[in-house]
GROMACS .gro file of C-alpha atoms in nm:
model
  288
    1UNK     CA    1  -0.552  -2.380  -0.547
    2UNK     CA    2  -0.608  -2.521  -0.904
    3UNK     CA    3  -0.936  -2.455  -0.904
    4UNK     CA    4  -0.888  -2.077  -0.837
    5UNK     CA    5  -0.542  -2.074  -1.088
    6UNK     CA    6  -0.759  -2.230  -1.379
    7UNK     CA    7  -1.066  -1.949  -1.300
    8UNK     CA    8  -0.777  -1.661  -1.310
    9UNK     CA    9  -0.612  -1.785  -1.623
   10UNK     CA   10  -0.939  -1.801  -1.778
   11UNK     CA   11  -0.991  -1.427  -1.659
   12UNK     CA   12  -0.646  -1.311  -1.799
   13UNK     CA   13  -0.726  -1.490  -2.149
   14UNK     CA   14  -1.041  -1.283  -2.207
   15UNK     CA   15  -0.928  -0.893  -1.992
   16UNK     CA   16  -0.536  -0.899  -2.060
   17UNK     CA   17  -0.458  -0.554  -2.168
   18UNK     CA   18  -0.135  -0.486  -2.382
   19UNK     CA   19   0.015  -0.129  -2.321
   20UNK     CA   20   0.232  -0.154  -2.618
   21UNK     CA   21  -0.094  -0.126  -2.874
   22UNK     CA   22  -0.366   0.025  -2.571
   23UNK     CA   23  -0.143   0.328  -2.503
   24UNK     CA   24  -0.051   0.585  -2.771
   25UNK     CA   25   0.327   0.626  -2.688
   26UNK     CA   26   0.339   0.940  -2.921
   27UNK     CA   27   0.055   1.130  -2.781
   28UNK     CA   28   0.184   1.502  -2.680
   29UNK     CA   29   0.213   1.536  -2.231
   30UNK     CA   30  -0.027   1.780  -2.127
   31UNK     CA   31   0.040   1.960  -1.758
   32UNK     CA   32  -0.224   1.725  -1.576
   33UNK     CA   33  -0.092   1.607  -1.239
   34UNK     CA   34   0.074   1.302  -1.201
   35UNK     CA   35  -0.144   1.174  -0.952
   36UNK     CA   36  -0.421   1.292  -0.757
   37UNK     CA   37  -0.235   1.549  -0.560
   38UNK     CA   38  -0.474   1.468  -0.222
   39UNK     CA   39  -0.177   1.158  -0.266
   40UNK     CA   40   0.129   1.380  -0.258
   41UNK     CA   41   0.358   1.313   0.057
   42UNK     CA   42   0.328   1.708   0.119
   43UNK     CA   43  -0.072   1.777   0.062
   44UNK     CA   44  -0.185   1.926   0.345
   45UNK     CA   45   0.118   2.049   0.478
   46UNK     CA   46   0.274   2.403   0.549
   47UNK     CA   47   0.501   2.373   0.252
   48UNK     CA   48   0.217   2.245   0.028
   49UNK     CA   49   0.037   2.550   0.054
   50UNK     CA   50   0.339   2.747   0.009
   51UNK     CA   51   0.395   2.613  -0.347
   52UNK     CA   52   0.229   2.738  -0.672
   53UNK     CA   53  -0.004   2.558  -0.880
   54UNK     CA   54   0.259   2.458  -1.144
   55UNK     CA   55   0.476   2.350  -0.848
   56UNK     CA   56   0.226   2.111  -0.700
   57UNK     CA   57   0.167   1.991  -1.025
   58UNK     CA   58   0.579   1.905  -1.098
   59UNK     CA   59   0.580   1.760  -0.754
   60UNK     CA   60   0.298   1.551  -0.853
   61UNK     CA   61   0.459   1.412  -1.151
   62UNK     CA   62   0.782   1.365  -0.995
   63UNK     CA   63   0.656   1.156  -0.692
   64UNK     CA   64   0.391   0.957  -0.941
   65UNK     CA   65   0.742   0.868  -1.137
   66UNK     CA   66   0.911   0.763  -0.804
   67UNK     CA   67   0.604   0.575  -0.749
   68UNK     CA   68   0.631   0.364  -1.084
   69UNK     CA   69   0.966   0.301  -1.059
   70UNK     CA   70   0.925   0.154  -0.714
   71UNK     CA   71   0.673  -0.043  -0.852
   72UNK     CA   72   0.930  -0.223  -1.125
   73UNK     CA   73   1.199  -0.277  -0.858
   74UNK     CA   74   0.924  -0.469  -0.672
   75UNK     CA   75   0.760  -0.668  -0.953
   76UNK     CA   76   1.120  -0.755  -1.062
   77UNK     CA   77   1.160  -0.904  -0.707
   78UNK     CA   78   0.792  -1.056  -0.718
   79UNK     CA   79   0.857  -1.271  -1.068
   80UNK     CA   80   1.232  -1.418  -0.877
   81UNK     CA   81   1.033  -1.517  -0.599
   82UNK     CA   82   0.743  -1.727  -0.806
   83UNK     CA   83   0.977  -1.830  -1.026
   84UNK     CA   84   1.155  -2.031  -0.756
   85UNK     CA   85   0.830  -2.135  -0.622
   86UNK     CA   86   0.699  -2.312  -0.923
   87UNK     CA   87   1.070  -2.434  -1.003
   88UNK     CA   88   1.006  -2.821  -0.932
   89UNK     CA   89   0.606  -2.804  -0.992
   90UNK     CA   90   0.410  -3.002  -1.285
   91UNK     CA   91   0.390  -2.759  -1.562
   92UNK     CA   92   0.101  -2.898  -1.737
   93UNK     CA   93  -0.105  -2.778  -1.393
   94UNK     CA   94  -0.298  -2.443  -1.366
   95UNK     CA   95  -0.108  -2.333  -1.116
   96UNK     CA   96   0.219  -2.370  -1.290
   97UNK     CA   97   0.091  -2.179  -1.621
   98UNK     CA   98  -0.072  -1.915  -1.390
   99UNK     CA   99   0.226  -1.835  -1.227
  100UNK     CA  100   0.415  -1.803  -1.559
  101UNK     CA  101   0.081  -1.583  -1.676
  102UNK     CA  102   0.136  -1.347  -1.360
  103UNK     CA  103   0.480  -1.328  -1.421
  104UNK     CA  104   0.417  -1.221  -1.845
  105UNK     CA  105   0.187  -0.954  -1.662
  106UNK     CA  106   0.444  -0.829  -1.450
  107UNK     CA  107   0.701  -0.819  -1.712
  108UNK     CA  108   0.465  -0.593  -1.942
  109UNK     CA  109   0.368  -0.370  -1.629
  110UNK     CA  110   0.737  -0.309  -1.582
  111UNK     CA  111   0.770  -0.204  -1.944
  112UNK     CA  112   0.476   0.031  -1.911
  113UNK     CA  113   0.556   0.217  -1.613
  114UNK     CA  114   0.928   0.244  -1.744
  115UNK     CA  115   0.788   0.377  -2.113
  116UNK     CA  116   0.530   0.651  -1.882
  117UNK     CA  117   0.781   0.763  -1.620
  118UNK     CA  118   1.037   0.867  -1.974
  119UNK     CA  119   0.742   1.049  -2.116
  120UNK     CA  120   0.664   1.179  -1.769
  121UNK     CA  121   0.968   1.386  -1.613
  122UNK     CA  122   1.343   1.409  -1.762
  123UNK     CA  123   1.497   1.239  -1.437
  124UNK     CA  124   1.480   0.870  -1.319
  125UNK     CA  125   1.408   0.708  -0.999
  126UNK     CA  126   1.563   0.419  -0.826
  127UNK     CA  127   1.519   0.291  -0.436
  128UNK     CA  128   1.743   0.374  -0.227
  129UNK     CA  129   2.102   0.131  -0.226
  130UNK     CA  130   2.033  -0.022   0.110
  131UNK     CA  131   1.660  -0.103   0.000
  132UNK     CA  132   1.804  -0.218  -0.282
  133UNK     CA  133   2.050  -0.474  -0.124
  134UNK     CA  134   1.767  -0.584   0.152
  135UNK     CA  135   1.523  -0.648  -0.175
  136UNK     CA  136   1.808  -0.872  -0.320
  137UNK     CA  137   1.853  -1.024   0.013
  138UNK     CA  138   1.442  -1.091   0.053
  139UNK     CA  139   1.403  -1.201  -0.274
  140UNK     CA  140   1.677  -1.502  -0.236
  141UNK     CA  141   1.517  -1.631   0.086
  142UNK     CA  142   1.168  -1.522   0.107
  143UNK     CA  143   0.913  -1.849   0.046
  144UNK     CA  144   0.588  -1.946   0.128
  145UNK     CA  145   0.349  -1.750   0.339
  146UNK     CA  146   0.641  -1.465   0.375
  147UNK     CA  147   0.654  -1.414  -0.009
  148UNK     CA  148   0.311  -1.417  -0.084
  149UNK     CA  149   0.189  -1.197   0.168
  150UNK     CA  150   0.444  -0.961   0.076
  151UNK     CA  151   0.351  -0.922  -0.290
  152UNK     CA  152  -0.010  -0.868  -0.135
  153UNK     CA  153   0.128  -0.588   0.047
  154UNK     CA  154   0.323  -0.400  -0.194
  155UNK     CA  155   0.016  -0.499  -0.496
  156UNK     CA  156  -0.296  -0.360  -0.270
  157UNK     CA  157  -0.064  -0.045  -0.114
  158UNK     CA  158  -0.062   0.012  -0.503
  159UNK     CA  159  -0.391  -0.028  -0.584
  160UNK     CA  160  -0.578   0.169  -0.380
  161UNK     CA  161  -0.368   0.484  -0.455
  162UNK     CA  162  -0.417   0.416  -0.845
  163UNK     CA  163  -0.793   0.316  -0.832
  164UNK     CA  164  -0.834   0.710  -0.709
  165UNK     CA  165  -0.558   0.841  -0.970
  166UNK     CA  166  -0.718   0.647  -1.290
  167UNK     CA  167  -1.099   0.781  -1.240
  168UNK     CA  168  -0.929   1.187  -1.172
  169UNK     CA  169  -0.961   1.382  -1.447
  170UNK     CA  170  -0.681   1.623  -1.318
  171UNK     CA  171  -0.455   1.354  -1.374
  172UNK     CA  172  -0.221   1.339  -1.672
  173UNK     CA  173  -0.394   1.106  -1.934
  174UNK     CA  174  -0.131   0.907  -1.971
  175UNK     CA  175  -0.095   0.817  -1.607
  176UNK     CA  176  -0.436   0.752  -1.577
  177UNK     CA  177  -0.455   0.464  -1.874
  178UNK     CA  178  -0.147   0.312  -1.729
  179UNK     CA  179  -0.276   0.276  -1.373
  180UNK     CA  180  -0.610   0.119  -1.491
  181UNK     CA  181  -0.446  -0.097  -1.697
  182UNK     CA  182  -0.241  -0.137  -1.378
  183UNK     CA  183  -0.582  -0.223  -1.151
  184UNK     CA  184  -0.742  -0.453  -1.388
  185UNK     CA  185  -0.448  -0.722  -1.382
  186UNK     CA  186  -0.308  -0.691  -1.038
  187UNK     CA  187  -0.705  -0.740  -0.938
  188UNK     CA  188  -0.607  -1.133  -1.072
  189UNK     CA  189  -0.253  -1.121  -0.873
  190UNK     CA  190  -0.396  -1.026  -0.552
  191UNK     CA  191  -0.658  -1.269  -0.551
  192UNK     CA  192  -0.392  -1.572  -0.593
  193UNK     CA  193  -0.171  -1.429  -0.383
  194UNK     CA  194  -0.416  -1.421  -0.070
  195UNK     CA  195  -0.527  -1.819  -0.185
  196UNK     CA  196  -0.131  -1.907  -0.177
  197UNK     CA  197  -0.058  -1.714   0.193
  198UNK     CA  198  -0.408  -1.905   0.336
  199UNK     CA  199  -0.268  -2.222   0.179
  200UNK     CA  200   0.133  -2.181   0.321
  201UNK     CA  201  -0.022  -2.118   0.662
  202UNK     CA  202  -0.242  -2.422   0.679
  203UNK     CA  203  -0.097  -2.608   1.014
  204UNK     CA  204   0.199  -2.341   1.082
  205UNK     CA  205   0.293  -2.297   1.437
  206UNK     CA  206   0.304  -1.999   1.653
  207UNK     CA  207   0.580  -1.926   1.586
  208UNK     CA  208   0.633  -1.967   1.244
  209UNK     CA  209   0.319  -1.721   1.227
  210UNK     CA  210   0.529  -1.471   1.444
  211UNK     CA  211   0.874  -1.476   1.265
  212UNK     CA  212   0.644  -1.455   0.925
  213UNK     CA  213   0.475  -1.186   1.013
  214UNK     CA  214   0.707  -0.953   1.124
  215UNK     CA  215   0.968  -1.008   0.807
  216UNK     CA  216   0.612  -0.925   0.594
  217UNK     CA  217   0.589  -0.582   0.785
  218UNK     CA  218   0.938  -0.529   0.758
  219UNK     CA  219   0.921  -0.593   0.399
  220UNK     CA  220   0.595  -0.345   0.376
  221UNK     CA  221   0.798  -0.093   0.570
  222UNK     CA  222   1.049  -0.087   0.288
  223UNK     CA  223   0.851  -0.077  -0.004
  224UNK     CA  224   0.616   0.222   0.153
  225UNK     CA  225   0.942   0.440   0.273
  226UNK     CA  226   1.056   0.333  -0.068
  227UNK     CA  227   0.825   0.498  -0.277
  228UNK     CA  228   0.882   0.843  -0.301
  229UNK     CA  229   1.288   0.921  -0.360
  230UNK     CA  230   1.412   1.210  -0.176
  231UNK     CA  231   1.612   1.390  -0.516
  232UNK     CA  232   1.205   1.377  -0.566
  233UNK     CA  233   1.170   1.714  -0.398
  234UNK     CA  234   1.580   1.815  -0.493
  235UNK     CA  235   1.443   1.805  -0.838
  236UNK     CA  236   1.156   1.999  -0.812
  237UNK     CA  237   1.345   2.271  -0.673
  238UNK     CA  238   1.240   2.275  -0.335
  239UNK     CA  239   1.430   2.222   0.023
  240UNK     CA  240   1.501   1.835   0.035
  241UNK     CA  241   1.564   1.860   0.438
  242UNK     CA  242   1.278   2.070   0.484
  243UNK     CA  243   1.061   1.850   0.253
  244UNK     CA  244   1.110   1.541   0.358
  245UNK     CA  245   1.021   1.586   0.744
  246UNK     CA  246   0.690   1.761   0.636
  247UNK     CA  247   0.601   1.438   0.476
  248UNK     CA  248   0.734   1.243   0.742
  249UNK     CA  249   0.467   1.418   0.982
  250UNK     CA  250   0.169   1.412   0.734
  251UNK     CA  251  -0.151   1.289   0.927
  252UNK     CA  252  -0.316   1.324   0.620
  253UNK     CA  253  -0.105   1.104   0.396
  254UNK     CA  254  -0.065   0.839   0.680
  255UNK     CA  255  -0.496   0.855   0.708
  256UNK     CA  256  -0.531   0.775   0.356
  257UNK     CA  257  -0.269   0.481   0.375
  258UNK     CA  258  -0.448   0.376   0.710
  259UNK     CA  259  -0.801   0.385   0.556
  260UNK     CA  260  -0.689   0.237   0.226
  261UNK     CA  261  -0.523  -0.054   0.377
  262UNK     CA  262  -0.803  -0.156   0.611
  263UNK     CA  263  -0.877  -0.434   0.410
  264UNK     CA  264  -0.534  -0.566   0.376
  265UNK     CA  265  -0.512  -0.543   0.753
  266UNK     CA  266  -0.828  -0.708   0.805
  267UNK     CA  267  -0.701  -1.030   0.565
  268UNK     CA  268  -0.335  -1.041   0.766
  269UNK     CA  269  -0.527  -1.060   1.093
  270UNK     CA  270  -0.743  -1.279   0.979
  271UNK     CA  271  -0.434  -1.521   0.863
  272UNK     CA  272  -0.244  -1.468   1.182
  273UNK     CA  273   0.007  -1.252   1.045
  274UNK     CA  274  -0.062  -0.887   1.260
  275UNK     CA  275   0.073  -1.015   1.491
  276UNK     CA  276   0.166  -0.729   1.820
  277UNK     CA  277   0.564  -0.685   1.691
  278UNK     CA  278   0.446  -0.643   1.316
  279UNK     CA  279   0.175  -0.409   1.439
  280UNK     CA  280   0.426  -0.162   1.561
  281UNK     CA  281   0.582  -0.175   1.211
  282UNK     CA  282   0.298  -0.148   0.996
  283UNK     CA  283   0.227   0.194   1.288
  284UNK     CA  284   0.547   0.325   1.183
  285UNK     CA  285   0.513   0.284   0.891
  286UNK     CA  286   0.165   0.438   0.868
  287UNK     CA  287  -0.050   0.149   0.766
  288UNK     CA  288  -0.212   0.146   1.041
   0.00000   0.00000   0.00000
């Protein structure tokens, strides 16, 4: 595990990114979308194709705000949970100061997506209060294999939706420098954090495997439901009720989740952790 800490602090000394001098703050908001609208919860739905252009691209910007803001209450859980990890460890190792590196990252994505959702759309975004007291709760207890393969989940649901929104040229400007800057780092997170769940789970028991596993889907199931509000579609103007069970039943948002998560699923089942209870929560949920 030192090996691979020393080779990613070496990668974040040379590609770090810094938002705060990268990003022109001040530049004028066109009317781009706010993500690639093939991502909206309601593409390819009834009410979709009921909505005007200017309409799909509000919703857009709304649910790409949502989005980010999940994102922070997640990496804010994320830096508690390494933070105790590397609480009693040697700080003069690589691991230590990589940990402390990710956690620096984290702290400036944070700041970034809170800067671009205030430039983005006049109302702000939180999870919901009871995925906000089970985060509290997961981020006091959660340790080894169950923390780290968590983070995996909620950093590679992430990515793959940004890698498509950063290279669309539909997509706000804006959005699009702050999810690449987004991709580059969390490229370094994702690769520790599948070293550290393959290290936790060196010798576990059956069991352990099975109890770990399903607490990781149940923590996936709350970050996915989490991450498009439902005053999303209030705020746009459009029926909340009516809304909201449209996206529910989108086969074409749960296909992109399914095919961009493939590789996720592939590593968890590799690892031990899909196991058949947390396979019927990650189907729920639409991962796979």
């Amino acid at each position: 595990m030192d090996e691979t800490a020393q080779r990613l602090l070496g990668s974040a000394a040379r590609l770090s990114r810094d938002p705060e001098t990268e990003i022109d703050w001040d530049a004028p908001i066109g009317d781009g979308y706010g993500m690639s609208p093939e991502w909206s919860t309601l593409y390819g739905t009834p009410y979709w194709d009921e909505l005007t252009d200017t309409q799909q691209r509000e919703l857009t910007r709304h649910e790409s705000a949502s989005v980010a803001t999940t994102g922070i209450w997640f990496e804010l859980i994320l830096q508690q949970m390494i933070l105790r990890d590397v609480y009693d460890k040697q700080p003069r190792s690589a691991e230590f100061q990589w940990a402390l590196t990710e956690i620096a990252d984290e702290c400036r994505h944070s700041i970034m997506f809170a800067r671009a959702t205030e430039r983005l759309v006049e109302p702000s975004y939180r999870p919901r209060l009871l995925a906000r007291e089970l985060g509290r709760m997961f981020k006091t207890v959660a340790t080894g294999e169950s923390a780290y393969a968590a983070i995996l989940v909620a950093e590679e649901v992430l990515d793959v939706m940004q890698r498509d929104w950063m290279r669309d040229r539909r997509v706000e400007p804006l959005v699009r420098t702050v999810n690449h800057i987004h991709v580059v780092e969390e490229s370094r997170h994702m690769v520790f954090a599948r070293e550290e769940t393959r290290d936790r789970l060196a010798g576990a028991s059956r069991g352990r495997r099975w109890v770990s596993a399903l607490v990781i889907a149940i923590a996936a199931d709350m970050i996915v439901s989490s991450m498009v509000s439902r005053e999303v579609y209030a705020n746009v103007g459009l029926d909340a009720d009516r809304a909201v069970r449209e996206a529910r039943r989108n086969e074409h948002h749960r296909s992109l989740l399914r095919t961009s998560c493939s590789n996720l699923m592939d590593f968890l089942g590799s690892v031990g952790l899909l196991t058949p209870a947390a396979s019927r929560v990650y189907r729920r949920t639409g991962l796979l």
